[in-house]
Amino acid sequence: MSKTKNILKITDFQYKNWIVELKQKIQQSQIKAALKVNSELIELYWELGREISERNFENTYGSGFFARLSKDLKQEFPEIKGFSSSNLRYIEQFYLFYREYFTNLQQVVEELQTFDNQENKNLQQLVGDLEVSKNDNRQQVVDDLKKLYLIPWGHHVMILTKCKTTKEALFYINKTIENGWSRAVLLNMISAKLIESQGKAVTNFSKTLPDYDSDLVRETLKDPYNFDFITLSETFKEKELEDALIDNIQKFLIELGSGFAFVGKQFEITVNKKPFRIDLLFYHIKLKRYVVIDLKAKSFEPEFAGKLNFYVTAVDRQLRDGNDNATIGLLICKDKDEIIAEYSLADLQKPLGVSSYELSKILPKDFQSSLPSIEEIEEELRTLRP
């Protein structure tokens, strides 16, 4: 027997032993899966991806490895779905995609631990300062790994195919967990590049909110907002935009993000016996504060900020109670000059933000974007009279 045949025999033996080991692991996982189906499945896939990567049988069997592994696993576990050759490739990709991230984080923890053990007295103060960082990184390794087990595998495959970095992937994993996104919603959020828009609104929060609140509230706002779920004409008016958003309130709430509860449209509030109407009023359950939204069908103008500041003051004084945090105002315009928006908010006392929105479904000017007004109907009737 040639040397090559001997090598193949040894390798075949190793492969078969590995299949036996995998069988035991999968059987153990099946028992646990009765209680925690998804987390155990993802944990199994993580371990299987690691095994495939580290054992390197692909180099021995070449392009046919995944087909053989698929066949063997299906034969051993015919009742389990997910062992197709294409899915096994995703499983290995899943492990390789996140491996470097978790390895790097763990190295940071270990390096800080080693540094902490140095006896140089001159470094003791610095070591003390790093202690919190060390603990944070250690906990981050654990927390982020656990999060991988909390979303369905179909979501993971979508994230693997759409995201380029682990930072981006972990962002969408966190958002999926927070908001309970379906795969369709997740795809929309990735396509709309939520990671690039969240927390990008121009605000004065750093001056008008406590430090511990400012960043948290800023992260609830986006810029731009994506209103592709509505269709308007090129000459749409603010009321039409408002009506379209309310007609699609479920999609609008998804676009706003987790925690928003709808309070009212054209919400009337009276100041000194004079009525005023707020375009949209929401309450953010997690932040425990009202959110006033003013919609503009045109570009941002400085005077818009003053009107929004007035509305927020009115809500604070008339609706807010002792259990509510300070009301925030959000102006959503067709577009904005960021410098002008920043100047406009600088000296206002209420926490305000300015964002833009995007529309892709715009009908030509020739299309009516709303029902005719009463004045238009009356004019038409006058022309028809003999």
CSV table of C-alpha atoms in Angstrom, one decimal:
chain,number,residue,atom,x,y,z
A,1,MET,CA,0.0,0.0,0.0
A,2,SER,CA,1.4,3.4,-1.0
A,3,LYS,CA,2.2,6.2,1.5
A,4,THR,CA,-0.7,8.2,0.1
A,5,LYS,CA,-3.2,5.5,0.8
A,6,ASN,CA,-2.0,5.2,4.4
A,7,ILE,CA,-2.4,8.9,4.9
A,8,LEU,CA,-6.0,8.7,3.5
A,9,LYS,CA,-6.8,5.8,5.8
A,10,ILE,CA,-5.5,7.6,8.9
A,11,THR,CA,-7.4,10.7,7.9
A,12,ASP,CA,-10.6,8.7,7.2
A,13,PHE,CA,-10.3,7.1,10.6
A,14,GLN,CA,-10.0,10.6,12.2
A,15,TYR,CA,-12.9,11.8,10.3
A,16,LYS,CA,-15.1,8.9,11.4
A,17,ASN,CA,-14.1,9.3,15.0
A,18,TRP,CA,-15.0,13.0,14.7
A,19,ILE,CA,-18.5,12.1,13.3
A,20,VAL,CA,-19.0,9.8,16.4
A,21,GLU,CA,-18.1,12.7,18.7
A,22,LEU,CA,-20.4,15.0,16.8
A,23,LYS,CA,-23.2,12.5,17.1
A,24,GLN,CA,-22.8,12.5,20.9
A,25,LYS,CA,-22.7,16.3,21.0
A,26,ILE,CA,-25.8,16.7,18.8
A,27,GLN,CA,-27.7,14.1,20.9
A,28,GLN,CA,-26.9,16.0,24.1
A,29,SER,CA,-27.9,19.2,22.4
A,30,GLN,CA,-31.3,17.7,21.3
A,31,ILE,CA,-32.1,16.9,25.0
A,32,LYS,CA,-31.4,20.5,26.0
A,33,ALA,CA,-33.2,21.9,23.0
A,34,ALA,CA,-36.6,20.8,24.4
A,35,LEU,CA,-36.2,23.7,26.9
A,36,LYS,CA,-34.2,26.2,25.0
A,37,VAL,CA,-34.6,25.5,21.3
A,38,ASN,CA,-33.1,28.5,19.6
A,39,SER,CA,-30.2,29.3,22.0
A,40,GLU,CA,-29.1,25.6,22.0
A,41,LEU,CA,-29.3,25.4,18.2
A,42,ILE,CA,-27.2,28.5,17.8
A,43,GLU,CA,-24.7,27.3,20.4
A,44,LEU,CA,-24.5,24.0,18.6
A,45,TYR,CA,-23.9,25.8,15.3
A,46,TRP,CA,-21.1,27.9,16.9
A,47,GLU,CA,-19.4,24.7,18.2
A,48,LEU,CA,-19.9,22.9,14.9
A,49,GLY,CA,-18.5,25.9,13.0
A,50,ARG,CA,-15.5,25.9,15.3
A,51,GLU,CA,-15.0,22.2,14.9
A,52,ILE,CA,-15.2,22.4,11.1
A,53,SER,CA,-12.7,25.3,11.0
A,54,GLU,CA,-10.2,23.9,13.4
A,55,ARG,CA,-10.1,20.3,12.2
A,56,ASN,CA,-9.5,21.4,8.6
A,57,PHE,CA,-11.1,18.4,7.0
A,58,GLU,CA,-12.0,20.6,4.0
A,59,ASN,CA,-8.3,20.6,3.0
A,60,THR,CA,-8.4,16.7,2.9
A,61,TYR,CA,-11.7,16.2,1.1
A,62,GLY,CA,-11.6,19.4,-1.0
A,63,SER,CA,-14.8,20.8,-2.4
A,64,GLY,CA,-16.7,17.6,-1.6
A,65,PHE,CA,-16.2,17.9,2.1
A,66,PHE,CA,-19.5,19.8,2.9
A,67,ALA,CA,-21.5,17.4,0.7
A,68,ARG,CA,-20.1,14.4,2.5
A,69,LEU,CA,-20.5,16.0,6.0
A,70,SER,CA,-24.1,16.9,5.0
A,71,LYS,CA,-24.9,13.3,3.9
A,72,ASP,CA,-23.4,11.8,7.1
A,73,LEU,CA,-25.2,14.1,9.5
A,74,LYS,CA,-28.5,13.7,7.7
A,75,GLN,CA,-28.1,9.9,7.9
A,76,GLU,CA,-27.4,10.1,11.6
A,77,PHE,CA,-30.1,12.7,12.4
A,78,PRO,CA,-32.8,12.5,9.7
A,79,GLU,CA,-35.2,14.3,11.8
A,80,ILE,CA,-33.0,17.4,12.2
A,81,LYS,CA,-33.2,20.1,9.5
A,82,GLY,CA,-30.2,22.4,8.9
A,83,PHE,CA,-27.5,20.0,7.8
A,84,SER,CA,-27.6,20.9,4.1
A,85,SER,CA,-24.2,21.5,2.6
A,86,SER,CA,-25.1,25.2,2.0
A,87,ASN,CA,-26.2,25.7,5.6
A,88,LEU,CA,-23.0,23.9,6.9
A,89,ARG,CA,-21.0,26.5,4.9
A,90,TYR,CA,-23.0,29.2,6.7
A,91,ILE,CA,-22.3,27.5,10.0
A,92,GLU,CA,-18.5,27.7,9.4
A,93,GLN,CA,-18.8,31.3,8.1
A,94,PHE,CA,-20.8,32.2,11.3
A,95,TYR,CA,-17.9,31.0,13.5
A,96,LEU,CA,-15.1,32.5,11.4
A,97,PHE,CA,-17.0,35.9,11.1
A,98,TYR,CA,-17.1,36.4,14.9
A,99,ARG,CA,-14.0,34.5,15.9
A,100,GLU,CA,-11.5,37.3,15.5
A,101,TYR,CA,-13.7,39.8,17.4
A,102,PHE,CA,-14.1,37.5,20.5
A,103,THR,CA,-10.4,36.5,20.3
A,104,ASN,CA,-9.3,40.2,20.3
A,105,LEU,CA,-11.6,41.1,23.2
A,106,GLN,CA,-10.4,38.1,25.2
A,107,GLN,CA,-6.8,39.1,24.5
A,108,VAL,CA,-7.5,42.6,25.9
A,109,VAL,CA,-8.8,41.1,29.0
A,110,GLU,CA,-5.8,38.8,29.4
A,111,GLU,CA,-3.3,41.6,28.7
A,112,LEU,CA,-5.0,43.9,31.3
A,113,GLN,CA,-4.9,41.0,33.8
A,114,THR,CA,-1.2,40.5,33.1
A,115,PHE,CA,-0.5,44.2,33.4
A,116,ASP,CA,-2.5,44.2,36.7
A,117,ASN,CA,-0.2,41.6,38.2
A,118,GLN,CA,3.0,43.7,37.6
A,119,GLU,CA,4.7,44.8,40.8
A,120,ASN,CA,6.0,48.1,39.6
A,121,LYS,CA,4.6,50.5,42.2
A,122,ASN,CA,4.7,53.4,39.8
A,123,LEU,CA,2.0,51.7,37.7
A,124,GLN,CA,-0.4,50.9,40.5
A,125,GLN,CA,-2.6,54.0,40.0
A,126,LEU,CA,-2.8,53.3,36.3
A,127,VAL,CA,-3.7,49.7,37.0
A,128,GLY,CA,-6.4,50.8,39.3
A,129,ASP,CA,-7.8,53.0,36.5
A,130,LEU,CA,-7.7,50.1,34.1
A,131,GLU,CA,-9.5,47.7,36.5
A,132,VAL,CA,-12.9,48.9,35.5
A,133,SER,CA,-11.9,48.7,31.8
A,134,LYS,CA,-10.7,45.1,32.3
A,135,ASN,CA,-13.9,44.1,34.0
A,136,ASP,CA,-16.0,45.8,31.3
A,137,ASN,CA,-14.1,44.0,28.5
A,138,ARG,CA,-14.5,40.6,30.3
A,139,GLN,CA,-18.2,41.1,30.7
A,140,GLN,CA,-18.5,42.4,27.1
A,141,VAL,CA,-17.0,39.1,25.8
A,142,VAL,CA,-19.6,37.1,27.8
A,143,ASP,CA,-22.5,39.4,27.0
A,144,ASP,CA,-21.9,39.6,23.3
A,145,LEU,CA,-21.4,35.9,22.9
A,146,LYS,CA,-24.7,35.3,24.7
A,147,LYS,CA,-26.4,37.7,22.4
A,148,LEU,CA,-25.5,35.5,19.4
A,149,TYR,CA,-27.7,32.8,20.9
A,150,LEU,CA,-30.8,35.0,21.3
A,151,ILE,CA,-31.8,35.5,17.7
A,152,PRO,CA,-33.0,32.9,15.1
A,153,TRP,CA,-30.6,31.3,12.7
A,154,GLY,CA,-32.4,32.8,9.7
A,155,HIS,CA,-31.6,36.2,11.1
A,156,HIS,CA,-28.0,35.2,11.5
A,157,VAL,CA,-27.7,34.1,7.9
A,158,MET,CA,-29.2,37.4,6.7
A,159,ILE,CA,-26.7,39.4,8.9
A,160,LEU,CA,-23.8,37.3,7.6
A,161,THR,CA,-24.7,38.0,4.0
A,162,LYS,CA,-25.5,41.7,4.5
A,163,CYS,CA,-23.0,43.0,7.1
A,164,LYS,CA,-19.4,43.6,6.4
A,165,THR,CA,-18.0,44.0,9.9
A,166,THR,CA,-18.7,42.4,13.3
A,167,LYS,CA,-19.4,45.9,14.7
A,168,GLU,CA,-22.2,46.3,12.2
A,169,ALA,CA,-23.5,42.8,12.8
A,170,LEU,CA,-23.6,43.1,16.5
A,171,PHE,CA,-25.5,46.4,16.1
A,172,TYR,CA,-28.3,44.7,14.2
A,173,ILE,CA,-28.2,41.7,16.6
A,174,ASN,CA,-28.8,44.1,19.5
A,175,LYS,CA,-31.5,46.0,17.7
A,176,THR,CA,-33.3,42.7,16.8
A,177,ILE,CA,-33.2,41.6,20.4
A,178,GLU,CA,-34.5,45.0,21.6
A,179,ASN,CA,-37.3,45.4,19.1
A,180,GLY,CA,-38.2,41.8,18.3
A,181,TRP,CA,-37.7,42.3,14.5
A,182,SER,CA,-38.9,39.8,12.0
A,183,ARG,CA,-36.5,38.9,9.2
A,184,ALA,CA,-38.4,41.2,6.8
A,185,VAL,CA,-38.0,44.2,9.2
A,186,LEU,CA,-34.4,43.3,9.8
A,187,LEU,CA,-33.7,43.3,6.1
A,188,ASN,CA,-35.4,46.7,5.7
A,189,MET,CA,-33.4,48.2,8.6
A,190,ILE,CA,-30.1,46.9,7.1
A,191,SER,CA,-31.1,48.1,3.6
A,192,ALA,CA,-32.0,51.5,5.1
A,193,LYS,CA,-28.5,51.6,6.8
A,194,LEU,CA,-29.9,52.2,10.2
A,195,ILE,CA,-26.4,52.0,11.7
A,196,GLU,CA,-25.4,55.1,9.8
A,197,SER,CA,-28.5,57.1,10.8
A,198,GLN,CA,-29.1,56.3,14.4
A,199,GLY,CA,-28.0,59.0,16.8
A,200,LYS,CA,-27.1,61.4,13.9
A,201,ALA,CA,-29.8,64.0,14.4
A,202,VAL,CA,-28.7,67.5,15.2
A,203,THR,CA,-29.7,68.1,18.9
A,204,ASN,CA,-29.0,70.4,21.8
A,205,PHE,CA,-29.3,67.5,24.3
A,206,SER,CA,-25.8,67.9,25.7
A,207,LYS,CA,-26.8,71.4,27.0
A,208,THR,CA,-30.5,70.7,28.0
A,209,LEU,CA,-30.4,67.2,29.5
A,210,PRO,CA,-28.3,65.6,32.3
A,211,ASP,CA,-25.1,63.8,31.1
A,212,TYR,CA,-26.5,60.3,31.9
A,213,ASP,CA,-29.6,61.1,29.8
A,214,SER,CA,-28.2,63.0,26.9
A,215,ASP,CA,-26.5,60.1,25.0
A,216,LEU,CA,-29.4,57.7,25.7
A,217,VAL,CA,-32.0,60.1,24.3
A,218,ARG,CA,-29.8,61.0,21.3
A,219,GLU,CA,-29.6,57.3,20.4
A,220,THR,CA,-33.3,57.1,20.1
A,221,LEU,CA,-33.3,59.7,17.2
A,222,LYS,CA,-32.2,59.1,13.6
A,223,ASP,CA,-31.1,61.1,10.6
A,224,PRO,CA,-32.5,60.6,8.1
A,225,TYR,CA,-35.8,58.8,8.7
A,226,ASN,CA,-36.8,56.5,5.8
A,227,PHE,CA,-40.4,56.9,4.7
A,228,ASP,CA,-40.3,54.6,1.7
A,229,PHE,CA,-43.4,52.9,2.9
A,230,ILE,CA,-45.6,55.8,1.8
A,231,THR,CA,-46.3,57.3,-1.6
A,232,LEU,CA,-46.8,61.0,-2.3
A,233,SER,CA,-46.7,63.4,-5.2
A,234,GLU,CA,-43.9,65.9,-5.8
A,235,THR,CA,-46.1,68.7,-4.5
A,236,PHE,CA,-47.3,67.0,-1.3
A,237,LYS,CA,-48.2,69.2,1.7
A,238,GLU,CA,-47.4,68.6,5.4
A,239,LYS,CA,-50.9,67.4,6.2
A,240,GLU,CA,-50.6,64.7,3.4
A,241,LEU,CA,-47.3,63.6,4.9
A,242,GLU,CA,-48.8,63.4,8.3
A,243,ASP,CA,-51.9,61.5,7.1
A,244,ALA,CA,-49.7,59.1,5.2
A,245,LEU,CA,-47.6,58.3,8.3
A,246,ILE,CA,-50.7,57.8,10.4
A,247,ASP,CA,-52.3,55.5,7.7
A,248,ASN,CA,-49.1,53.5,8.0
A,249,ILE,CA,-48.7,53.9,11.8
A,250,GLN,CA,-47.3,50.4,12.4
A,251,LYS,CA,-44.5,50.9,9.9
A,252,PHE,CA,-43.9,54.4,11.1
A,253,LEU,CA,-43.6,53.2,14.7
A,254,ILE,CA,-41.0,50.6,13.5
A,255,GLU,CA,-39.1,53.3,11.7
A,256,LEU,CA,-39.1,55.5,14.9
A,257,GLY,CA,-37.7,52.6,16.9
A,258,SER,CA,-38.5,50.6,20.0
A,259,GLY,CA,-40.5,52.2,22.9
A,260,PHE,CA,-42.6,54.8,21.0
A,261,ALA,CA,-46.4,54.8,21.8
A,262,PHE,CA,-48.7,56.9,19.7
A,263,VAL,CA,-50.7,59.5,21.7
A,264,GLY,CA,-52.4,61.6,19.0
A,265,LYS,CA,-52.4,63.4,15.6
A,266,GLN,CA,-53.1,67.1,15.5
A,267,PHE,CA,-53.1,67.0,19.3
A,268,GLU,CA,-54.8,70.1,20.6
A,269,ILE,CA,-53.3,72.0,23.5
A,270,THR,CA,-54.6,75.3,24.8
A,271,VAL,CA,-52.4,78.2,25.9
A,272,ASN,CA,-54.1,81.3,27.3
A,273,LYS,CA,-57.4,80.2,25.8
A,274,LYS,CA,-55.9,79.9,22.3
A,275,PRO,CA,-55.8,76.4,20.8
A,276,PHE,CA,-52.7,75.0,19.1
A,277,ARG,CA,-52.3,71.7,17.3
A,278,ILE,CA,-49.2,69.5,17.6
A,279,ASP,CA,-48.7,67.4,14.4
A,280,LEU,CA,-47.8,64.2,16.2
A,281,LEU,CA,-47.5,63.4,19.9
A,282,PHE,CA,-45.8,60.2,21.2
A,283,TYR,CA,-44.8,58.9,24.5
A,284,HIS,CA,-41.6,56.9,24.9
A,285,ILE,CA,-42.2,54.2,27.4
A,286,LYS,CA,-38.6,53.3,28.1
A,287,LEU,CA,-37.4,56.9,28.4
A,288,LYS,CA,-40.6,57.9,30.3
A,289,ARG,CA,-41.1,61.1,28.4
A,290,TYR,CA,-43.4,62.7,25.8
A,291,VAL,CA,-42.0,63.2,22.3
A,292,VAL,CA,-43.4,66.1,20.2
A,293,ILE,CA,-42.9,65.6,16.5
A,294,ASP,CA,-43.4,68.5,14.0
A,295,LEU,CA,-43.4,67.6,10.3
A,296,LYS,CA,-42.2,69.9,7.6
A,297,ALA,CA,-42.6,69.3,3.9
A,298,LYS,CA,-39.8,71.7,3.1
A,299,SER,CA,-36.2,72.5,4.2
A,300,PHE,CA,-35.4,73.5,7.7
A,301,GLU,CA,-35.8,77.1,8.7
A,302,PRO,CA,-34.6,78.7,12.0
A,303,GLU,CA,-38.1,79.8,13.0
A,304,PHE,CA,-39.3,76.1,13.0
A,305,ALA,CA,-37.2,75.5,16.1
A,306,GLY,CA,-38.9,78.3,18.1
A,307,LYS,CA,-42.3,76.9,17.4
A,308,LEU,CA,-41.2,73.4,18.4
A,309,ASN,CA,-39.7,74.8,21.6
A,310,PHE,CA,-43.1,76.4,22.4
A,311,TYR,CA,-44.9,73.1,21.9
A,312,VAL,CA,-42.5,71.2,24.1
A,313,THR,CA,-43.0,73.8,26.8
A,314,ALA,CA,-46.7,73.5,26.6
A,315,VAL,CA,-46.6,69.7,26.9
A,316,ASP,CA,-44.2,69.9,29.8
A,317,ARG,CA,-46.5,72.3,31.7
A,318,GLN,CA,-49.8,70.7,30.9
A,319,LEU,CA,-49.3,67.0,30.3
A,320,ARG,CA,-46.1,66.0,32.1
A,321,ASP,CA,-46.5,64.8,35.7
A,322,GLY,CA,-44.0,63.8,38.4
A,323,ASN,CA,-43.3,60.4,36.9
A,324,ASP,CA,-42.3,61.8,33.5
A,325,ASN,CA,-38.9,63.0,32.4
A,326,ALA,CA,-38.5,66.2,30.4
A,327,THR,CA,-40.4,66.3,27.1
A,328,ILE,CA,-38.3,66.3,23.9
A,329,GLY,CA,-39.1,67.8,20.5
A,330,LEU,CA,-38.2,66.4,17.1
A,331,LEU,CA,-38.5,68.4,13.9
A,332,ILE,CA,-38.5,66.2,10.8
A,333,CYS,CA,-37.9,68.2,7.6
A,334,LYS,CA,-37.4,67.5,4.0
A,335,ASP,CA,-33.8,68.4,4.4
A,336,LYS,CA,-31.6,70.6,6.5
A,337,ASP,CA,-28.4,72.6,6.7
A,338,GLU,CA,-26.7,71.1,9.8
A,339,ILE,CA,-24.8,74.3,10.7
A,340,ILE,CA,-28.0,76.4,10.5
A,341,ALA,CA,-29.9,73.8,12.5
A,342,GLU,CA,-27.1,73.7,15.2
A,343,TYR,CA,-27.2,77.5,15.5
A,344,SER,CA,-31.0,77.5,15.8
A,345,LEU,CA,-31.0,75.0,18.7
A,346,ALA,CA,-28.0,76.4,20.5
A,347,ASP,CA,-29.7,78.8,23.0
A,348,LEU,CA,-33.1,77.2,23.3
A,349,GLN,CA,-33.8,75.8,26.7
A,350,LYS,CA,-35.9,72.7,25.8
A,351,PRO,CA,-34.3,69.4,24.5
A,352,LEU,CA,-34.8,69.5,20.7
A,353,GLY,CA,-33.6,67.6,17.7
A,354,VAL,CA,-33.7,68.2,13.9
A,355,SER,CA,-33.7,65.3,11.4
A,356,SER,CA,-34.5,64.9,7.7
A,357,TYR,CA,-36.5,62.2,5.9
A,358,GLU,CA,-36.2,60.3,2.7
A,359,LEU,CA,-38.9,59.4,0.2
A,360,SER,CA,-38.5,57.2,-2.8
A,361,LYS,CA,-42.1,56.7,-3.9
A,362,ILE,CA,-42.8,60.1,-5.4
A,363,LEU,CA,-45.5,60.5,-8.1
A,364,PRO,CA,-45.2,63.1,-10.9
A,365,LYS,CA,-46.7,66.5,-10.4
A,366,ASP,CA,-49.6,65.6,-12.7
A,367,PHE,CA,-51.0,63.2,-10.1
A,368,GLN,CA,-53.2,64.6,-7.4
A,369,SER,CA,-51.6,63.7,-4.1
A,370,SER,CA,-54.8,64.3,-2.1
A,371,LEU,CA,-58.5,64.9,-2.4
A,372,PRO,CA,-59.5,68.3,-3.7
A,373,SER,CA,-60.0,71.0,-1.0
A,374,ILE,CA,-63.5,72.5,-0.3
A,375,GLU,CA,-62.4,75.7,-2.0
A,376,GLU,CA,-61.5,73.7,-5.2
A,377,ILE,CA,-64.8,71.8,-5.2
A,378,GLU,CA,-66.8,75.1,-4.8
A,379,GLU,CA,-64.8,76.7,-7.6
A,380,GLU,CA,-65.5,73.7,-9.8
A,381,LEU,CA,-69.2,73.9,-9.0
A,382,ARG,CA,-69.3,77.6,-9.8
A,383,THR,CA,-67.9,77.0,-13.3
A,384,LEU,CA,-70.5,74.3,-14.0
A,385,ARG,CA,-73.5,76.6,-13.1
A,386,PRO,CA,-75.4,78.0,-16.1
